[in-house]
Amino acid sequence: MAYLPDGARGLCGGNRGSASLDGRTPALKAATAAGILVRMPESSSKAPTQPHSPLPDFCSLPVISALLVVGALCVTLCWLAPESTRGWRGYSVGMLFVEWLAIVIGVALCKLHPWLRRLPGLLPYAGVWLVMLLIVTAGSMAAEWMDQMLGMQLILSGPHVFVRDNALIAALLGAAMLRYFFVLAEWQARLAAVAHARVEALQARIRPHFLFNSMNTVAALVRVDPVAAERTVENLSELFRAALGQHDTHTGTLGDELQLVDRYLAIEELRLGERLRVRRELENLPLDASLPLLLLQPLVENAVRHGIQPRREGGEIVLLGSCENDMMQIQIDNPLADEPSSGGSGHGLNNVRQRVAYHFGPRASMEAGPHEGRFVVKLRLPVEMRHARADRR
């Protein structure tokens, strides 16, 4: 039974459907499997990626908050200056004026962001700096005119001195803030590159491990049951096409991952026979949810290798899934072996834990350990639909 996405019905809803393999003959599929790794360069064409914008998102709450905080600090420092003659009234009016300017600047930059980001090189920063300077200058001129017309006498400096001072302060503070945003963007880009390289390494360590185990299964079946060996090669052909065909993005859907799990278990069922029993309760999971490739399959492989294979009588692997609001929980458990199997280093669990943290962030969690005679792995992941997820990093 293969699981295919059938449209997301809300965040925690999805249908499970069965799908047959394509119309190729078994012989053609077996021949295809032998050459799948040779044709990988043809299938590795990279989709065009959206160029990274050097500017921060001025529509986001953190950036708007930064503008408000910097404006408030500026007014407070001017009020606390030794030669300042402003009382609480001047401080309140000045705070109101500066915060109003900060909001206007934030809204203007939010609206102009799509046009500013198209400028080449560092010109987007120059454009932002110029917009900030123009808004502060125009706002200061309007405030000075209103003060003169209404006779409020809040501005005691000479003609145009108020406008000049505010323009200089805006120029200096704007340049400092833009320098901070530039350094922050460079740091985030380097962090994303390092994290991406780390995932590349993790993926590269997973694939040979799974490939060698699967080919050993085929080798063991060739002389004993040629028909089963051919069927296993067919499953490998489809499995490796799915697993290695999207290595540029490293992400697929939960339905894709359940397909890989099913094909792997079909291979292991041929090798272990009645010793391997699988119970699935995954009906409530959203099959369109975004998931890193080869995330669940290594956990199922560990369950077979350490929980079923060492036991003479075998055992049952249980796959459970539930979804509530925007969080889904996936549980994989297997019986504990009488004696620990050799070769277990915890690499598979650590690998999955690191990839979960990188892909989903702090909202996701993973727990693994023995519980009532079984080894239980629990994944708690936020539901992120594939079509709505452009890139988090």
Short mmCIF file of C-alpha atoms in Angstrom, two decimals:
data_model
loop_
_atom_site.label_atom_id
_atom_site.label_comp_id
_atom_site.label_asym_id
_atom_site.label_seq_id
_atom_site.Cartn_x
_atom_site.Cartn_y
_atom_site.Cartn_z
CA MET A 1 0.00 0.00 0.00
CA ALA A 2 1.57 3.30 -1.04
CA TYR A 3 0.53 6.62 0.37
CA LEU A 4 -0.03 9.57 -1.94
CA PRO A 5 -1.01 13.15 -1.09
CA ASP A 6 -4.66 13.71 -1.95
CA GLY A 7 -5.03 17.39 -1.18
CA ALA A 8 -4.78 19.03 2.19
CA ARG A 9 -8.03 19.23 4.10
CA GLY A 10 -7.03 21.81 6.63
CA LEU A 11 -3.73 21.54 8.44
CA CYS A 12 -4.62 18.28 10.17
CA GLY A 13 -6.55 16.43 7.51
CA GLY A 14 -5.69 14.25 4.59
CA ASN A 15 -6.77 11.15 2.75
CA ARG A 16 -4.75 8.05 2.18
CA GLY A 17 -4.98 6.60 -1.28
CA SER A 18 -3.36 3.65 -2.93
CA ALA A 19 -1.30 3.94 -6.06
CA SER A 20 0.12 1.30 -8.34
CA LEU A 21 3.51 1.42 -9.96
CA ASP A 22 3.73 2.82 -13.46
CA GLY A 23 3.00 0.87 -16.57
CA ARG A 24 6.53 -0.32 -17.31
CA THR A 25 7.24 -4.03 -17.47
CA PRO A 26 9.09 -5.68 -14.56
CA ALA A 27 12.10 -6.36 -16.74
CA LEU A 28 12.30 -2.73 -17.77
CA LYS A 29 11.97 -1.63 -14.14
CA ALA A 30 14.73 -4.00 -13.08
CA ALA A 31 16.97 -2.66 -15.82
CA THR A 32 16.08 0.87 -14.79
CA ALA A 33 17.18 0.27 -11.21
CA ALA A 34 20.66 -0.73 -12.30
CA GLY A 35 21.16 2.57 -14.11
CA ILE A 36 19.37 4.97 -11.82
CA LEU A 37 22.55 6.22 -10.19
CA VAL A 38 24.16 6.76 -13.58
CA ARG A 39 21.30 9.01 -14.71
CA MET A 40 21.32 11.12 -11.58
CA PRO A 41 23.16 14.07 -13.20
CA GLU A 42 20.28 14.42 -15.69
CA SER A 43 17.71 14.61 -12.90
CA SER A 44 19.63 17.07 -10.79
CA SER A 45 18.68 20.20 -12.67
CA LYS A 46 18.19 22.90 -10.14
CA ALA A 47 15.08 24.96 -10.17
CA PRO A 48 15.64 28.71 -10.29
CA THR A 49 15.83 30.10 -6.82
CA GLN A 50 14.60 33.45 -5.64
CA PRO A 51 17.56 35.81 -5.19
CA HIS A 52 18.28 36.66 -1.61
CA SER A 53 17.28 40.19 -0.71
CA PRO A 54 19.96 42.16 1.18
CA LEU A 55 17.28 44.26 2.88
CA PRO A 56 15.42 43.25 6.02
CA ASP A 57 11.68 42.74 5.87
CA PHE A 58 10.41 46.18 6.87
CA CYS A 59 6.89 44.76 7.11
CA SER A 60 7.90 42.44 9.96
CA LEU A 61 7.22 43.24 13.57
CA PRO A 62 10.88 42.96 14.73
CA VAL A 63 12.07 45.59 12.24
CA ILE A 64 9.22 47.98 13.06
CA SER A 65 9.91 47.47 16.77
CA ALA A 66 13.58 48.25 16.20
CA LEU A 67 12.66 51.56 14.56
CA LEU A 68 10.38 52.47 17.46
CA VAL A 69 12.95 51.52 20.10
CA VAL A 70 15.76 53.47 18.41
CA GLY A 71 13.51 56.52 18.14
CA ALA A 72 12.52 56.28 21.81
CA LEU A 73 16.15 55.93 22.89
CA CYS A 74 17.13 58.95 20.82
CA VAL A 75 14.47 61.15 22.44
CA THR A 76 15.38 59.89 25.91
CA LEU A 77 19.09 60.58 25.43
CA CYS A 78 18.37 64.10 24.18
CA TRP A 79 16.09 64.72 27.17
CA LEU A 80 18.73 63.43 29.62
CA ALA A 81 21.48 65.61 28.13
CA PRO A 82 23.01 68.00 30.72
CA GLU A 83 22.09 71.18 28.81
CA SER A 84 18.55 70.07 28.01
CA THR A 85 15.85 72.47 29.19
CA ARG A 86 12.92 70.29 28.19
CA GLY A 87 10.55 69.16 30.89
CA TRP A 88 8.06 66.32 30.85
CA ARG A 89 5.88 68.19 28.39
CA GLY A 90 8.69 68.57 25.88
CA TYR A 91 9.72 64.94 26.41
CA SER A 92 6.18 63.67 25.79
CA VAL A 93 5.68 65.76 22.66
CA GLY A 94 9.10 64.80 21.33
CA MET A 95 8.41 61.11 21.96
CA LEU A 96 5.09 61.35 20.16
CA PHE A 97 6.68 63.12 17.20
CA VAL A 98 9.59 60.67 16.84
CA GLU A 99 7.42 57.57 17.20
CA TRP A 100 5.08 58.96 14.56
CA LEU A 101 8.05 59.45 12.24
CA ALA A 102 9.23 55.89 12.95
CA ILE A 103 5.82 54.45 12.05
CA VAL A 104 5.66 56.51 8.85
CA ILE A 105 9.17 55.37 7.90
CA GLY A 106 8.28 51.73 8.58
CA VAL A 107 5.10 51.87 6.50
CA ALA A 108 6.86 53.67 3.63
CA LEU A 109 9.75 51.18 3.55
CA CYS A 110 7.30 48.29 3.74
CA LYS A 111 5.48 49.57 0.67
CA LEU A 112 8.69 50.43 -1.21
CA HIS A 113 10.49 47.21 -0.34
CA PRO A 114 9.60 45.35 -3.59
CA TRP A 115 11.07 48.19 -5.67
CA LEU A 116 14.10 48.83 -3.46
CA ARG A 117 15.20 45.19 -3.48
CA ARG A 118 15.46 45.26 -7.29
CA LEU A 119 18.31 47.77 -7.16
CA PRO A 120 21.77 46.28 -7.77
CA GLY A 121 24.58 45.98 -5.26
CA LEU A 122 24.34 48.17 -2.18
CA LEU A 123 21.93 50.64 -3.79
CA PRO A 124 18.98 49.19 -1.83
CA TYR A 125 20.60 50.42 1.39
CA ALA A 126 21.25 53.82 -0.16
CA GLY A 127 17.63 53.99 -1.22
CA VAL A 128 16.40 53.13 2.28
CA TRP A 129 18.72 55.73 3.81
CA LEU A 130 17.45 58.38 1.39
CA VAL A 131 13.80 57.54 2.11
CA MET A 132 14.41 57.83 5.87
CA LEU A 133 16.17 61.16 5.45
CA LEU A 134 13.43 62.59 3.24
CA ILE A 135 10.64 61.53 5.59
CA VAL A 136 12.38 62.98 8.65
CA THR A 137 13.14 66.22 6.84
CA ALA A 138 9.60 66.60 5.53
CA GLY A 139 8.12 65.72 8.92
CA SER A 140 10.36 68.19 10.72
CA MET A 141 9.44 70.96 8.30
CA ALA A 142 5.74 70.19 8.80
CA ALA A 143 6.16 70.19 12.60
CA GLU A 144 8.04 73.51 12.53
CA TRP A 145 5.35 75.09 10.35
CA MET A 146 2.54 73.84 12.60
CA ASP A 147 4.35 75.12 15.70
CA GLN A 148 4.63 78.59 14.15
CA MET A 149 1.05 78.66 12.89
CA LEU A 150 -0.49 77.47 16.18
CA GLY A 151 1.84 79.49 18.40
CA MET A 152 2.65 76.51 20.59
CA GLN A 153 6.28 77.59 21.05
CA LEU A 154 7.52 74.02 21.37
CA ILE A 155 10.42 74.66 18.97
CA LEU A 156 12.67 77.34 20.45
CA SER A 157 15.62 77.04 18.08
CA GLY A 158 16.23 79.42 15.20
CA PRO A 159 14.63 79.12 11.76
CA HIS A 160 15.32 75.78 10.13
CA VAL A 161 17.73 74.72 12.89
CA PHE A 162 15.18 72.17 14.08
CA VAL A 163 14.95 70.69 10.57
CA ARG A 164 18.73 70.66 10.12
CA ASP A 165 19.41 68.94 13.44
CA ASN A 166 16.75 66.30 12.89
CA ALA A 167 18.06 65.60 9.38
CA LEU A 168 21.60 65.13 10.72
CA ILE A 169 20.41 62.84 13.50
CA ALA A 170 18.34 60.81 11.03
CA ALA A 171 21.29 60.52 8.65
CA LEU A 172 23.64 59.25 11.38
CA LEU A 173 21.16 56.91 13.05
CA GLY A 174 19.90 55.65 9.70
CA ALA A 175 23.41 54.81 8.54
CA ALA A 176 24.16 53.01 11.81
CA MET A 177 20.93 50.98 11.66
CA LEU A 178 21.47 50.05 8.02
CA ARG A 179 25.01 48.95 8.85
CA TYR A 180 23.59 46.73 11.57
CA PHE A 181 21.01 45.24 9.19
CA PHE A 182 23.73 44.63 6.59
CA VAL A 183 25.97 42.77 9.05
CA LEU A 184 22.97 40.80 10.30
CA ALA A 185 22.01 39.79 6.76
CA GLU A 186 25.57 38.66 6.03
CA TRP A 187 25.67 36.61 9.24
CA GLN A 188 22.32 34.98 8.49
CA ALA A 189 23.43 34.12 4.95
CA ARG A 190 26.60 32.47 6.25
CA LEU A 191 24.64 30.60 8.91
CA ALA A 192 22.20 29.32 6.30
CA ALA A 193 25.06 28.20 4.07
CA VAL A 194 26.71 26.32 6.92
CA ALA A 195 23.42 24.69 7.91
CA HIS A 196 22.73 23.71 4.29
CA ALA A 197 26.18 22.16 3.96
CA ARG A 198 25.61 20.25 7.18
CA VAL A 199 22.35 18.83 5.85
CA GLU A 200 24.14 17.87 2.63
CA ALA A 201 26.64 15.90 4.70
CA LEU A 202 23.90 14.27 6.74
CA GLN A 203 22.02 13.27 3.60
CA ALA A 204 25.19 11.89 2.04
CA ARG A 205 25.78 9.70 5.10
CA ILE A 206 22.22 8.37 5.04
CA ARG A 207 22.01 7.33 1.40
CA PRO A 208 24.99 4.92 1.16
CA HIS A 209 23.95 3.30 4.45
CA PHE A 210 20.47 2.56 3.13
CA LEU A 211 21.74 1.62 -0.34
CA PHE A 212 24.20 -0.97 0.97
CA ASN A 213 21.62 -2.60 3.26
CA SER A 214 19.08 -2.80 0.43
CA MET A 215 21.54 -4.27 -2.06
CA ASN A 216 22.56 -6.88 0.51
CA THR A 217 18.90 -7.88 0.70
CA VAL A 218 18.73 -8.24 -3.08
CA ALA A 219 21.94 -10.30 -3.12
CA ALA A 220 20.53 -12.65 -0.50
CA LEU A 221 17.35 -13.22 -2.53
CA VAL A 222 18.84 -13.72 -6.00
CA ARG A 223 19.51 -17.44 -5.63
CA VAL A 224 16.82 -18.26 -3.11
CA ASP A 225 13.84 -16.58 -4.77
CA PRO A 226 14.55 -14.90 -8.14
CA VAL A 227 10.98 -13.65 -8.49
CA ALA A 228 11.12 -11.97 -5.10
CA ALA A 229 14.53 -10.56 -6.00
CA GLU A 230 13.10 -9.02 -9.19
CA ARG A 231 10.21 -7.54 -7.22
CA THR A 232 12.68 -6.14 -4.73
CA VAL A 233 14.69 -4.52 -7.51
CA GLU A 234 11.49 -2.95 -8.81
CA ASN A 235 10.80 -1.48 -5.37
CA LEU A 236 14.38 -0.24 -5.18
CA SER A 237 14.00 1.42 -8.58
CA GLU A 238 10.99 3.41 -7.41
CA LEU A 239 12.41 4.05 -3.95
CA PHE A 240 15.74 5.43 -5.12
CA ARG A 241 14.06 7.54 -7.78
CA ALA A 242 11.97 9.19 -5.07
CA ALA A 243 14.77 9.42 -2.54
CA LEU A 244 17.49 10.74 -4.83
CA GLY A 245 15.44 12.75 -7.30
CA GLN A 246 14.89 15.82 -5.06
CA HIS A 247 18.29 16.22 -3.48
CA ASP A 248 18.38 19.93 -4.33
CA THR A 249 15.57 20.89 -1.97
CA HIS A 250 15.94 18.10 0.63
CA THR A 251 12.20 18.32 1.28
CA GLY A 252 9.18 16.36 0.16
CA THR A 253 5.83 15.58 1.67
CA LEU A 254 4.68 13.21 4.37
CA GLY A 255 2.97 11.14 1.68
CA ASP A 256 6.28 10.80 -0.19
CA GLU A 257 8.02 9.69 2.98
CA LEU A 258 5.35 7.10 3.75
CA GLN A 259 5.86 5.72 0.26
CA LEU A 260 9.56 5.26 1.00
CA VAL A 261 8.73 3.56 4.29
CA ASP A 262 6.29 1.19 2.58
CA ARG A 263 8.79 0.23 -0.10
CA TYR A 264 11.52 -0.34 2.46
CA LEU A 265 9.23 -2.50 4.59
CA ALA A 266 8.22 -4.47 1.50
CA ILE A 267 11.89 -5.28 0.93
CA GLU A 268 12.45 -6.27 4.54
CA GLU A 269 9.29 -8.40 4.62
CA LEU A 270 10.72 -10.47 1.79
CA ARG A 271 13.91 -11.00 3.77
CA LEU A 272 12.43 -11.56 7.23
CA GLY A 273 9.13 -13.16 6.27
CA GLU A 274 6.63 -13.68 9.08
CA ARG A 275 9.12 -12.43 11.65
CA LEU A 276 8.30 -8.86 10.61
CA ARG A 277 4.81 -7.60 11.33
CA VAL A 278 3.76 -3.98 10.83
CA ARG A 279 0.74 -2.17 12.24
CA ARG A 280 -0.13 1.24 10.80
CA GLU A 281 -2.49 3.83 12.28
CA LEU A 282 -1.71 6.91 10.21
CA GLU A 283 -5.11 7.85 8.80
CA ASN A 284 -5.31 11.26 10.47
CA LEU A 285 -2.03 12.66 9.19
CA PRO A 286 -1.92 15.44 6.54
CA LEU A 287 -0.12 13.84 3.61
CA ASP A 288 0.72 17.21 2.01
CA ALA A 289 2.71 18.34 5.05
CA SER A 290 6.31 19.29 4.32
CA LEU A 291 8.90 16.81 5.57
CA PRO A 292 12.64 16.37 5.00
CA LEU A 293 13.45 13.48 2.69
CA LEU A 294 14.50 10.24 4.37
CA LEU A 295 13.41 11.37 7.83
CA LEU A 296 11.11 8.50 8.82
CA GLN A 297 12.76 5.73 6.80
CA PRO A 298 15.97 5.64 8.91
CA LEU A 299 13.84 5.36 12.06
CA VAL A 300 11.92 2.42 10.60
CA GLU A 301 15.20 0.88 9.47
CA ASN A 302 16.56 1.17 13.02
CA ALA A 303 13.39 -0.47 14.33
CA VAL A 304 13.89 -3.43 11.97
CA ARG A 305 17.61 -3.71 12.55
CA HIS A 306 17.65 -3.40 16.34
CA GLY A 307 14.16 -4.56 17.30
CA ILE A 308 13.13 -7.29 14.85
CA GLN A 309 16.26 -8.77 13.32
CA PRO A 310 17.98 -9.87 16.57
CA ARG A 311 14.83 -11.65 17.85
CA ARG A 312 14.30 -15.24 16.76
CA GLU A 313 10.53 -14.81 16.91
CA GLY A 314 10.64 -11.36 15.34
CA GLY A 315 8.08 -8.80 16.45
CA GLU A 316 5.72 -6.03 15.50
CA ILE A 317 6.61 -2.51 14.43
CA VAL A 318 3.90 0.03 15.22
CA LEU A 319 3.51 3.24 13.24
CA LEU A 320 1.12 5.69 14.88
CA GLY A 321 0.12 9.17 13.77
CA SER A 322 -2.14 11.88 15.07
CA CYS A 323 -2.73 15.54 14.29
CA GLU A 324 -4.20 18.32 16.38
CA ASN A 325 -4.49 21.95 15.35
CA ASP A 326 -1.21 22.70 13.56
CA MET A 327 0.93 19.98 15.16
CA MET A 328 1.30 16.34 14.15
CA GLN A 329 2.79 13.53 16.19
CA ILE A 330 4.36 10.44 14.65
CA GLN A 331 5.37 7.47 16.79
CA ILE A 332 7.50 4.51 15.75
CA ASP A 333 8.06 1.73 18.27
CA ASN A 334 9.52 -1.76 18.18
CA PRO A 335 10.18 -4.50 20.73
CA LEU A 336 13.43 -4.41 22.64
CA ALA A 337 15.86 -7.16 21.73
CA ASP A 338 16.94 -9.61 24.44
CA GLU A 339 20.54 -8.58 23.79
CA PRO A 340 21.61 -5.25 22.26
CA SER A 341 22.49 -5.64 18.60
CA SER A 342 26.02 -4.85 17.53
CA GLY A 343 26.84 -1.78 15.50
CA GLY A 344 24.42 0.60 17.14
CA SER A 345 26.05 3.99 17.64
CA GLY A 346 23.01 6.24 17.81
CA HIS A 347 24.01 7.95 14.55
CA GLY A 348 20.58 7.43 12.99
CA LEU A 349 18.70 8.99 15.90
CA ASN A 350 21.13 11.90 16.22
CA ASN A 351 20.92 12.48 12.49
CA VAL A 352 17.12 12.68 12.54
CA ARG A 353 17.16 14.89 15.63
CA GLN A 354 19.51 17.41 14.00
CA ARG A 355 17.55 17.47 10.75
CA VAL A 356 14.28 18.00 12.60
CA ALA A 357 15.80 20.92 14.52
CA TYR A 358 17.17 22.48 11.32
CA HIS A 359 14.01 22.06 9.25
CA PHE A 360 11.32 22.93 11.81
CA GLY A 361 13.11 24.97 14.48
CA PRO A 362 12.30 25.01 18.19
CA ARG A 363 8.62 24.11 17.74
CA ALA A 364 9.54 20.54 16.82
CA SER A 365 10.76 17.91 19.25
CA MET A 366 11.95 14.31 19.21
CA GLU A 367 11.96 11.81 22.05
CA ALA A 368 13.52 8.36 21.91
CA GLY A 369 13.99 5.71 24.57
CA PRO A 370 12.75 2.42 26.05
CA HIS A 371 9.23 2.28 27.45
CA GLU A 372 7.47 -0.81 28.83
CA GLY A 373 9.57 -3.32 26.94
CA ARG A 374 9.59 -1.41 23.65
CA PHE A 375 11.79 1.25 22.12
CA VAL A 376 9.66 4.28 21.28
CA VAL A 377 10.51 7.24 19.05
CA LYS A 378 8.09 10.18 19.12
CA LEU A 379 8.25 13.06 16.67
CA ARG A 380 6.20 16.18 17.29
CA LEU A 381 6.30 18.39 14.20
CA PRO A 382 4.49 21.55 13.08
CA VAL A 383 2.30 21.10 10.01
CA GLU A 384 3.69 23.13 7.12
CA MET A 385 2.05 22.53 3.76
CA ARG A 386 4.54 22.02 0.93
CA HIS A 387 2.91 24.53 -1.46
CA ALA A 388 2.89 27.23 1.25
CA ARG A 389 6.50 26.80 2.31
CA ALA A 390 8.89 28.69 0.11
CA ASP A 391 12.01 28.62 2.29
CA ARG A 392 12.53 29.22 6.04
CA ARG A 393 16.03 30.01 5.91
#
